[in-house]
Amino acid sequence: MDTNRLSKKIEDILNAQVTKEAEAAQIYLSYGCWADSKGYGGIANYFFRHSGEERNHMMKVMQYIMERGGEVKISAIKAPPKSPKNLQDCFEKTFQHEVDNTTAIYEIVNLAHDEKDWATYNFAQWFVKEQIEEEKLVMDLLDKLKIAGGPKASDESLFNLDKYLGEAPDEVPLAREASVDKPE
Ligand code: OFO
């Protein structure tokens, strides 16, 4: 008896997402190492923590495939791209990476919707919300760098930014949690 509750297409797209999450973890590891080599220990810490989050995402998708009776295929992952040129480039590339990942998640949602696979559709909603958070987190990074002076940021403001990011919370409040008493 076939107990696989996933279509071949859904199983394939989810397996591709397992690989994407593993690749994201490697990219953030590489950015963390790059930041550390430039003396930004706090920013390195930020990327190392986020690398761990990507591994957690990988685990969630992997477990979901198995939970639905599907077959997980662990594939080779690409090497991370070249080191960023500077902090602006690093944060912009991080933002672009998250936007690309959001597109990949939306493809899973679209396919699940087309196939009326409501279990996968429901599972993918966790990632839709997570992507709002992840994009907002990186938008905040870009905003903080801009306030610090962007390409003209002084050593002192970069020192403070680095310190802040080393201790910054990994969760960001979302609009859905806002109220007039607690707007953010
Ligand atoms: Fe950065 O996000 Fe995974 O899914």
XYZ file of N, CA and C and ligand atoms in Angstrom:
556
model
N 0.853 -1.203 0.000
C 0.000 0.000 0.000
C 0.890 1.254 0.000
N 0.544 2.184 -0.835
C 1.331 3.422 -0.909
C 0.826 4.401 0.156
N 1.693 4.723 1.115
C 1.261 5.651 2.174
C 1.826 7.053 1.969
N 2.469 7.272 0.812
C 3.009 8.621 0.552
C 1.859 9.580 0.244
N 1.701 10.603 1.089
C 0.588 11.544 0.929
C 0.993 12.772 0.110
N 2.215 12.728 -0.412
C 2.679 13.870 -1.222
C 2.711 13.467 -2.693
N 2.314 14.397 -3.568
C 2.467 14.124 -5.003
C 3.963 14.182 -5.327
N 4.330 13.676 -6.480
C 5.749 13.697 -6.885
C 6.245 15.145 -6.961
N 5.381 16.012 -7.531
C 5.779 17.428 -7.684
C 5.990 18.099 -6.333
N 5.091 17.824 -5.399
C 5.229 18.438 -4.063
C 6.464 17.874 -3.359
N 6.656 16.575 -3.490
C 7.841 15.966 -2.851
C 9.115 16.595 -3.425
N 9.149 16.783 -4.732
C 10.343 17.366 -5.368
C 10.579 18.809 -4.917
N 9.519 19.612 -4.891
C 9.706 21.028 -4.531
C 10.118 21.141 -3.053
N 9.596 20.241 -2.218
C 9.983 20.285 -0.795
C 11.424 19.828 -0.625
N 11.823 18.815 -1.390
C 13.231 18.376 -1.315
C 14.160 19.493 -1.802
N 13.717 20.220 -2.837
C 14.534 21.350 -3.315
C 14.647 22.401 -2.209
N 13.579 22.557 -1.428
C 13.618 23.553 -0.339
C 14.567 23.106 0.776
N 14.633 21.804 1.022
C 15.596 21.285 2.019
C 16.998 21.732 1.602
N 17.308 21.575 0.320
C 18.637 21.962 -0.190
C 18.837 23.474 -0.056
N 17.800 24.245 -0.403
C 17.904 25.714 -0.317
C 18.180 26.170 1.113
N 17.515 25.543 2.068
C 17.729 25.945 3.468
C 19.164 25.616 3.898
N 19.658 24.458 3.455
C 21.041 24.080 3.796
C 22.017 25.063 3.143
N 21.701 25.474 1.907
C 22.575 26.449 1.230
C 22.546 27.795 1.945
N 21.363 28.196 2.403
C 21.252 29.475 3.125
C 22.122 29.426 4.381
N 22.103 28.276 5.065
C 22.917 28.140 6.284
C 24.400 28.316 5.951
N 24.832 27.756 4.831
C 26.241 27.893 4.442
C 26.574 29.340 4.061
N 25.638 29.993 3.363
C 25.871 31.391 2.966
C 26.059 32.249 4.223
N 25.166 32.062 5.224
C 25.266 32.888 6.415
C 26.507 32.536 7.249
N 26.892 31.262 7.195
C 28.154 30.900 7.862
C 29.305 31.664 7.222
N 29.301 31.688 5.875
C 30.407 32.346 5.170
C 30.396 33.852 5.441
N 29.203 34.473 5.506
C 29.129 35.908 5.810
C 29.627 36.168 7.240
N 29.288 35.245 8.152
C 29.748 35.389 9.538
C 31.275 35.345 9.606
N 31.855 34.409 8.868
C 33.329 34.289 8.882
C 33.957 35.533 8.258
N 33.331 36.015 7.179
C 33.839 37.237 6.537
C 33.777 38.411 7.520
N 32.622 38.578 8.199
C 32.457 39.696 9.142
C 33.497 39.595 10.255
N 33.702 38.389 10.748
C 34.688 38.214 11.830
C 36.086 38.599 11.357
N 36.397 38.231 10.097
C 37.742 38.554 9.587
C 37.936 40.067 9.439
N 36.817 40.814 9.353
C 36.907 42.281 9.264
C 36.849 42.932 10.642
N 36.750 42.107 11.682
C 36.730 42.647 13.043
C 35.329 42.891 13.582
N 34.300 42.523 12.815
C 32.918 42.730 13.281
C 32.419 41.463 13.992
N 32.826 41.326 15.239
C 32.462 40.118 15.998
C 30.963 40.016 16.250
N 30.303 41.166 16.473
C 28.859 41.155 16.742
C 28.079 40.738 15.504
N 28.493 41.261 14.361
C 27.805 40.924 13.100
C 28.058 39.448 12.762
N 29.254 38.978 13.049
C 29.561 37.552 12.835
C 28.617 36.704 13.681
N 28.461 37.104 14.930
C 27.570 36.369 15.841
C 26.139 36.337 15.281
N 25.700 37.487 14.772
C 24.362 37.589 14.168
C 24.213 36.569 13.038
N 25.200 36.515 12.134
C 25.101 35.588 10.994
C 25.228 34.134 11.437
N 26.048 33.860 12.437
C 26.153 32.477 12.915
C 24.817 32.021 13.493
N 24.161 32.918 14.226
C 22.842 32.560 14.794
C 21.846 32.295 13.673
N 21.912 33.134 12.643
C 20.961 32.954 11.539
C 21.269 31.732 10.691
N 22.530 31.372 10.646
C 22.884 30.136 9.957
C 22.185 28.963 10.666
N 22.205 28.995 11.992
C 21.536 27.948 12.775
C 20.037 27.925 12.501
N 19.448 29.116 12.337
C 18.002 29.175 12.039
C 17.694 28.507 10.713
N 18.572 28.712 9.741
C 18.336 28.086 8.422
C 18.408 26.562 8.527
N 19.321 26.076 9.366
C 19.388 24.622 9.579
C 18.090 24.142 10.229
N 17.537 24.954 11.118
C 16.248 24.574 11.724
C 15.152 24.522 10.666
N 15.182 25.477 9.731
C 14.175 25.469 8.655
C 14.315 24.191 7.819
N 15.581 23.853 7.529
C 15.845 22.625 6.759
C 15.235 21.422 7.483
N 15.434 21.381 8.783
C 14.930 20.258 9.582
C 13.403 20.180 9.524
N 12.753 21.340 9.580
C 11.280 21.358 9.539
C 10.773 20.762 8.221
N 11.365 21.175 7.099
C 10.886 20.686 5.801
C 11.170 19.182 5.675
N 12.365 18.797 6.119
C 12.740 17.376 6.075
C 11.748 16.535 6.867
N 11.453 16.982 8.079
C 10.528 16.237 8.944
C 9.126 16.189 8.335
N 8.740 17.287 7.689
C 7.393 17.309 7.093
C 7.286 16.265 5.969
N 8.328 16.188 5.145
C 8.300 15.198 4.059
C 8.132 13.795 4.654
N 8.897 13.515 5.700
C 8.840 12.168 6.306
C 7.485 11.930 6.978
N 6.989 12.989 7.634
C 5.686 12.883 8.318
C 4.573 12.514 7.340
N 4.709 12.962 6.108
C 3.662 12.707 5.106
C 3.949 11.439 4.307
N 4.941 10.691 4.759
C 5.231 9.419 4.104
C 6.074 9.549 2.849
N 6.644 10.745 2.640
C 7.467 10.966 1.437
C 8.908 10.551 1.656
N 9.689 10.715 0.596
C 11.104 10.327 0.678
C 11.983 11.571 0.619
N 12.835 11.712 1.637
C 13.767 12.850 1.652
C 14.981 12.478 0.823
N 15.391 13.420 -0.048
C 16.633 13.191 -0.802
C 17.615 14.289 -0.421
N 18.706 13.896 0.191
C 19.716 14.888 0.576
C 20.672 15.057 -0.597
N 20.723 16.282 -1.118
C 21.551 16.525 -2.316
C 22.788 17.338 -1.964
N 23.665 17.421 -2.931
C 24.857 18.273 -2.788
C 24.401 19.729 -2.731
N 25.141 20.538 -1.984
C 24.794 21.963 -1.952
C 25.905 22.786 -2.603
N 25.465 23.935 -3.151
C 26.425 24.825 -3.832
C 27.332 25.495 -2.803
N 28.522 25.848 -3.243
C 29.409 26.628 -2.367
C 28.813 28.028 -2.228
N 29.019 28.677 -1.083
C 28.504 30.041 -0.940
C 29.152 30.985 -1.954
N 28.473 32.097 -2.292
C 29.071 33.045 -3.235
C 30.308 33.721 -2.657
N 30.957 34.533 -3.506
C 32.172 35.251 -3.071
C 31.866 36.137 -1.863
N 32.898 36.427 -1.083
C 32.698 37.294 0.084
C 32.166 38.655 -0.346
N 31.348 39.282 0.515
C 30.844 40.611 0.162
C 31.983 41.643 0.110
N 31.688 42.765 -0.595
C 32.726 43.808 -0.729
C 32.848 44.637 0.551
N 31.705 44.847 1.180
C 31.669 45.662 2.405
C 30.339 45.364 3.118
N 30.094 46.057 4.215
C 28.880 45.757 4.994
C 27.601 46.030 4.215
N 27.605 47.140 3.459
C 26.415 47.473 2.665
C 26.106 46.323 1.699
N 27.135 45.876 1.010
C 26.998 44.779 0.056
C 26.532 43.504 0.777
N 27.095 43.261 1.943
C 26.744 42.068 2.722
C 25.251 42.088 3.088
N 24.774 43.225 3.602
C 23.369 43.296 4.023
C 22.437 43.287 2.800
N 22.865 43.920 1.706
C 22.014 43.911 0.500
C 21.890 42.490 -0.049
N 23.018 41.769 -0.058
C 22.985 40.386 -0.568
C 22.116 39.508 0.349
N 22.195 39.779 1.644
C 21.370 39.013 2.589
C 19.887 39.282 2.311
N 19.563 40.548 2.078
C 18.163 40.898 1.787
C 17.701 40.193 0.507
N 18.530 40.269 -0.540
C 18.158 39.643 -1.813
C 17.982 38.138 -1.639
N 18.836 37.548 -0.824
C 18.731 36.105 -0.588
C 17.392 35.772 0.067
N 16.986 36.587 1.027
C 15.711 36.328 1.706
C 14.527 36.531 0.755
N 14.617 37.534 -0.102
C 13.528 37.765 -1.064
C 13.431 36.555 -2.014
N 14.573 36.063 -2.461
C 14.561 34.883 -3.349
C 13.954 33.680 -2.625
N 14.266 33.577 -1.349
C 13.704 32.454 -0.582
C 12.195 32.607 -0.432
N 11.742 33.833 -0.245
C 10.295 34.069 -0.162
C 9.638 33.596 -1.463
N 10.257 33.907 -2.587
C 9.706 33.477 -3.885
C 9.609 31.947 -3.929
N 10.643 31.277 -3.420
C 10.632 29.801 -3.411
C 9.497 29.275 -2.524
N 9.284 29.927 -1.390
C 8.191 29.504 -0.487
C 6.840 29.725 -1.171
N 6.709 30.864 -1.863
C 5.440 31.137 -2.554
C 5.177 30.087 -3.642
N 6.250 29.590 -4.255
C 6.052 28.547 -5.273
C 5.479 27.274 -4.644
N 5.938 26.983 -3.425
C 5.383 25.810 -2.712
C 3.896 26.062 -2.407
N 3.603 27.263 -1.934
C 2.211 27.610 -1.606
C 1.342 27.500 -2.864
N 1.834 28.058 -3.978
C 1.054 28.033 -5.226
C 0.787 26.610 -5.686
N 1.834 25.782 -5.617
C 1.675 24.398 -6.071
C 0.702 23.641 -5.164
N 0.861 23.846 -3.846
C -0.040 23.174 -2.902
C -1.482 23.620 -3.168
N -1.660 24.890 -3.477
C -2.996 25.417 -3.764
C -3.545 24.780 -5.036
N -2.712 24.737 -6.077
C -3.157 24.147 -7.353
C -3.565 22.685 -7.166
N -2.797 21.982 -6.345
C -3.068 20.543 -6.159
C -4.100 20.272 -5.063
N -4.578 21.349 -4.438
C -5.498 21.214 -3.291
C -4.896 20.302 -2.207
N -3.581 20.453 -2.027
C -2.890 19.727 -0.954
C -2.894 20.661 0.245
N -3.992 20.628 0.996
C -4.174 21.620 2.064
C -3.224 21.392 3.234
N -2.757 20.164 3.403
C -1.795 19.897 4.481
C -0.486 20.643 4.196
N -0.005 20.537 2.946
C 1.236 21.235 2.586
C 1.008 22.741 2.573
N -0.161 23.132 2.103
C -0.511 24.563 2.084
C -0.439 25.108 3.516
N -1.021 24.366 4.442
C -1.033 24.782 5.844
C 0.390 24.794 6.422
N 1.154 23.761 6.117
C 2.541 23.694 6.602
C 3.343 24.894 6.097
N 3.160 25.232 4.824
C 3.944 26.309 4.203
C 3.607 27.684 4.784
N 2.431 27.799 5.403
C 2.062 29.111 5.974
C 3.032 29.531 7.091
N 3.581 28.549 7.806
C 4.572 28.893 8.843
C 5.739 29.642 8.193
N 6.128 29.178 7.010
C 7.263 29.783 6.313
C 6.895 31.145 5.711
N 5.633 31.296 5.322
C 5.208 32.605 4.788
C 5.397 33.657 5.885
N 4.958 33.325 7.084
C 5.092 34.271 8.216
C 6.570 34.463 8.562
N 7.305 33.379 8.576
C 8.738 33.449 8.902
C 9.459 34.385 7.925
N 9.070 34.330 6.650
C 9.736 35.179 5.654
C 9.431 36.658 5.871
N 8.225 36.960 6.380
C 7.934 38.378 6.685
C 8.938 38.833 7.755
N 9.123 37.976 8.753
C 10.067 38.310 9.837
C 11.496 38.434 9.316
N 11.902 37.462 8.498
C 13.287 37.451 8.035
C 13.582 38.673 7.157
N 12.617 39.014 6.289
C 12.835 40.194 5.441
C 12.892 41.455 6.302
N 12.008 41.517 7.303
C 11.983 42.712 8.153
C 13.298 42.846 8.943
N 13.775 41.722 9.408
C 15.036 41.712 10.160
C 16.173 42.302 9.313
N 16.221 41.921 8.034
C 17.321 42.425 7.188
C 17.062 43.876 6.765
N 15.776 44.248 6.594
C 15.481 45.658 6.319
C 15.984 46.511 7.476
N 15.802 45.994 8.717
C 16.286 46.716 9.904
C 17.804 46.863 9.868
N 18.482 45.814 9.398
C 19.953 45.887 9.292
C 20.348 47.025 8.359
N 19.657 47.062 7.208
C 19.980 48.102 6.215
C 19.668 49.492 6.776
N 18.548 49.601 7.501
C 18.189 50.891 8.107
C 19.241 51.315 9.127
N 19.659 50.374 9.948
C 20.639 50.701 11.007
C 21.962 51.154 10.372
N 22.342 50.481 9.289
C 23.598 50.864 8.624
C 23.469 52.264 8.010
N 22.287 52.544 7.459
C 22.048 53.868 6.861
C 22.151 54.949 7.941
N 21.526 54.692 9.093
C 21.563 55.670 10.193
C 23.006 55.851 10.685
N 23.768 54.764 10.651
C 25.177 54.850 11.101
C 26.028 55.646 10.112
N 25.482 55.955 8.928
C 26.224 56.775 7.963
C 26.490 56.072 6.637
N 25.927 54.861 6.466
C 26.100 54.141 5.195
C 27.567 53.995 4.853
N 27.942 54.287 3.585
C 29.343 54.119 3.194
C 30.283 55.066 3.950
N 29.681 56.157 4.519
C 30.540 57.126 5.246
C 30.496 56.908 6.753
N 30.001 55.760 7.175
C 29.871 55.509 8.618
C 31.229 55.628 9.312
N 31.215 56.272 10.458
C 32.478 56.426 11.209
C 32.805 55.111 11.918
N 34.066 54.978 12.327
C 34.465 53.771 13.062
C 33.629 53.621 14.327
N 33.345 54.750 14.949
C 32.597 54.689 16.206
C 31.164 54.172 15.975
N 30.501 54.679 14.891
C 29.124 54.212 14.670
C 29.120 52.746 14.226
N 30.153 52.321 13.495
C 30.227 50.903 13.114
C 30.486 50.029 14.341
N 31.283 50.567 15.259
C 31.557 49.833 16.504
C 30.243 49.620 17.256
N 29.435 50.696 17.333
C 28.162 50.592 18.048
C 27.186 49.658 17.332
N 27.173 49.723 15.990
C 26.281 48.853 15.211
C 26.665 47.388 15.439
N 27.956 47.142 15.411
C 28.450 45.776 15.612
C 28.040 45.257 16.989
N 28.186 46.118 17.983
C 27.837 45.736 19.361
C 26.335 45.446 19.435
N 25.552 46.323 18.818
C 24.097 46.165 18.847
C 23.678 44.831 18.198
N 24.261 44.542 17.032
C 23.838 43.332 16.316
C 24.264 42.051 17.016
N 25.351 42.145 17.766
C 25.798 40.974 18.520
C 24.774 40.571 19.571
N 24.000 41.582 20.033
C 23.044 41.312 21.121
C 21.598 41.444 20.668
N 21.377 41.781 19.392
C 20.010 42.060 18.911
C 19.139 40.813 19.006
N 17.841 40.992 19.329
C 16.957 39.823 19.385
C 16.777 39.208 17.990
N 16.570 37.906 17.940
C 16.384 37.240 16.645
C 14.942 37.351 16.157
N 14.036 37.685 17.062
C 12.626 37.810 16.688
C 12.306 39.283 16.459
N 11.447 39.553 15.474
C 11.007 40.939 15.298
C 9.486 40.977 15.451
N 8.969 42.066 16.039
C 7.515 42.138 16.159
C 6.880 42.373 14.784
N 5.772 41.703 14.519
C 5.104 41.879 13.221
C 3.856 42.737 13.375
N 3.404 43.298 12.243
C 2.233 44.186 12.249
C 1.032 43.520 12.912
N 0.891 42.229 12.693
C -0.286 41.535 13.244
C -0.316 41.524 14.773
N 0.865 41.803 15.393
C 0.901 41.828 16.856
C 0.770 43.252 17.405
N 0.692 44.234 16.499
C 0.692 45.644 16.950
C -0.647 46.042 17.556
N -0.586 46.993 18.483
C -1.813 47.585 19.038
C -1.496 49.054 19.291
N -2.492 49.852 19.611
C -2.209 51.272 19.871
C -1.334 51.447 21.104
N -1.454 50.526 22.074
C -0.609 50.620 23.274
C 0.815 50.178 22.995
N 0.949 49.275 22.020
C 2.270 48.701 21.736
C 2.440 48.687 20.224
N 2.688 49.871 19.638
C 2.722 49.935 18.158
C 3.813 49.065 17.537
N 4.912 48.823 18.234
C 6.014 47.996 17.687
C 6.342 46.891 18.643
Fe 16.076 32.877 5.892
O 14.706 31.628 5.709
Fe 14.839 29.843 5.704
O 13.144 29.544 5.015
